[in-house]
mmCIF file of C-alpha atoms in Angstrom:
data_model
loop_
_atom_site.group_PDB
_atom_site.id
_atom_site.type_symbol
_atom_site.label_atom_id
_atom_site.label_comp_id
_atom_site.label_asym_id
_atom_site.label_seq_id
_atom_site.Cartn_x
_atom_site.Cartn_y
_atom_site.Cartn_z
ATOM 1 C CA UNK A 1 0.000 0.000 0.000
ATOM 2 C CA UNK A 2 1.524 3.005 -1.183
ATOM 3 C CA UNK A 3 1.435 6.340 1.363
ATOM 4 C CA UNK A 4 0.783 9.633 0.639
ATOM 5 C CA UNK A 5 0.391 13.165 1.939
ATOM 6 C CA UNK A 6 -1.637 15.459 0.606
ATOM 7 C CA UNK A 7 -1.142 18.835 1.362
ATOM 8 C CA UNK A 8 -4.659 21.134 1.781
ATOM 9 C CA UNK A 9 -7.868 19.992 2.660
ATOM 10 C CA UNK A 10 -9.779 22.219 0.468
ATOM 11 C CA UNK A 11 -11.935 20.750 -2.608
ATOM 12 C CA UNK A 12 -8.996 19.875 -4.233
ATOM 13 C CA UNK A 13 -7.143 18.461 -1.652
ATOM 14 C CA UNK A 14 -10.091 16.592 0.169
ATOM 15 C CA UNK A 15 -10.836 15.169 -3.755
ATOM 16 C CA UNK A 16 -7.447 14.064 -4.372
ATOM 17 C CA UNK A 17 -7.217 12.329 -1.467
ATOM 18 C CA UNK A 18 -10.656 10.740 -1.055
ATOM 19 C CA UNK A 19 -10.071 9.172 -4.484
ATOM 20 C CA UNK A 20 -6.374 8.068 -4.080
ATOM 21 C CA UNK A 21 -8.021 6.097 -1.030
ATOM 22 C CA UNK A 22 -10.481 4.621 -3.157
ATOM 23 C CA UNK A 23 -7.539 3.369 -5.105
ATOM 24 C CA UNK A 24 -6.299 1.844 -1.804
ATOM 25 C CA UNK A 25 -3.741 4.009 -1.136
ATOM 26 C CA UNK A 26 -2.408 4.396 2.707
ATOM 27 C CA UNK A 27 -3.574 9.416 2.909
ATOM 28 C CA UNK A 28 -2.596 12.019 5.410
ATOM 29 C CA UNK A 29 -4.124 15.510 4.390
ATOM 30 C CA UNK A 30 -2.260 18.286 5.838
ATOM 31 C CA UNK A 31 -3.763 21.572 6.102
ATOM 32 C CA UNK A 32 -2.447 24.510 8.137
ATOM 33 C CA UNK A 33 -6.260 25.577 8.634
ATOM 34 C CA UNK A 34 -9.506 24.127 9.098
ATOM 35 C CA UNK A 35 -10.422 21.692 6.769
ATOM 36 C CA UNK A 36 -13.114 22.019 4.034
ATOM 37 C CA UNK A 37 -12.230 25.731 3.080
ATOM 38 C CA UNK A 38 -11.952 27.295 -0.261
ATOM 39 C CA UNK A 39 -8.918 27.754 -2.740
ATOM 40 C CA UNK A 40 -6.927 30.244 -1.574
ATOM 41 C CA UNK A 41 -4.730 30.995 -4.228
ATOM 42 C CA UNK A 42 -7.879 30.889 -6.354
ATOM 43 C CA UNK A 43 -10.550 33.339 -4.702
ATOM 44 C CA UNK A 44 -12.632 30.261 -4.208
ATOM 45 C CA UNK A 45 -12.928 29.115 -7.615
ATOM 46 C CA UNK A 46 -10.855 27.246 -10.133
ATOM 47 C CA UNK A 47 -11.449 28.913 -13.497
ATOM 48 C CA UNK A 48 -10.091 27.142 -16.665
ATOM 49 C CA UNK A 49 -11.249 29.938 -18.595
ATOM 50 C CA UNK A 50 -8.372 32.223 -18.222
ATOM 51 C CA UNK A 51 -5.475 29.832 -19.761
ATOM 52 C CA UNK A 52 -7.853 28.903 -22.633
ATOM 53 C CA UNK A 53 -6.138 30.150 -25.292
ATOM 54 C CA UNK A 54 -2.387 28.335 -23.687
ATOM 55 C CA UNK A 55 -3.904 25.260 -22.943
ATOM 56 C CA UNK A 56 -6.191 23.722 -25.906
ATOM 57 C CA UNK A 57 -6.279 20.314 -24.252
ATOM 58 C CA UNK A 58 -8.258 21.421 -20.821
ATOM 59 C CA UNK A 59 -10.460 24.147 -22.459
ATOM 60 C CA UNK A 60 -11.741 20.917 -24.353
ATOM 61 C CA UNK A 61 -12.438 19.098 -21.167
ATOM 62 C CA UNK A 62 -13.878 21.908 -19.587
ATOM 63 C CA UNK A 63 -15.978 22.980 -22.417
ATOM 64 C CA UNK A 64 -16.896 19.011 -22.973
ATOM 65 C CA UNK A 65 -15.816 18.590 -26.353
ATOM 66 C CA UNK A 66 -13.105 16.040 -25.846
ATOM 67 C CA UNK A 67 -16.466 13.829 -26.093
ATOM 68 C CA UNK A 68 -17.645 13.978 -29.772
ATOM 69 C CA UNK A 69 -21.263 14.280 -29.490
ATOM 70 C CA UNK A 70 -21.189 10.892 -27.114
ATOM 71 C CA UNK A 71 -22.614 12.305 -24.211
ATOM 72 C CA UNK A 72 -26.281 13.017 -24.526
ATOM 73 C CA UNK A 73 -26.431 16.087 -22.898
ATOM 74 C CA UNK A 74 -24.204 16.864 -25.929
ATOM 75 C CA UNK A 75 -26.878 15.704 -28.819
ATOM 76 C CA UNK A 76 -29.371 18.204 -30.814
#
């Protein structure tokens, strides 16, 4: 079982770990706060919009089109 720390227990931090211990894996999350709090180098939020133009490959994920009209909240 492989061990990891994790450090932040915001969204992304509680995420991260939650599913690396679905995957079995042995998590610590360090946070020097309380848990459950927001992004801080963020304002809260984690926009992909910003970097669009720099990074094709997430705008696609974020805007859903990596999935080629498969999804069916993506058919007409």
């Amino acid at each position: 079982m492989k061990k990891i720390i994790v450090i932040g227990a915001g969204i992304l931090g509680a995420s991260t770990a939650y599913h690396l211990a679905k995957m079995g894996a042995d998590v610590l999350i360090i946070d020097r706060k309380d848990k459950g709090q927001a992004s801080d180098a963020a304002a809260g939020i984690i926009c992909p919009w910003l970097s669009q133009r720099r990074n094709q490959a997430w705008y696609r994920l974020a805007k859903g089109t990596h999935l080629k009209g498969n999804y069916p909240a993506q058919r007409k």
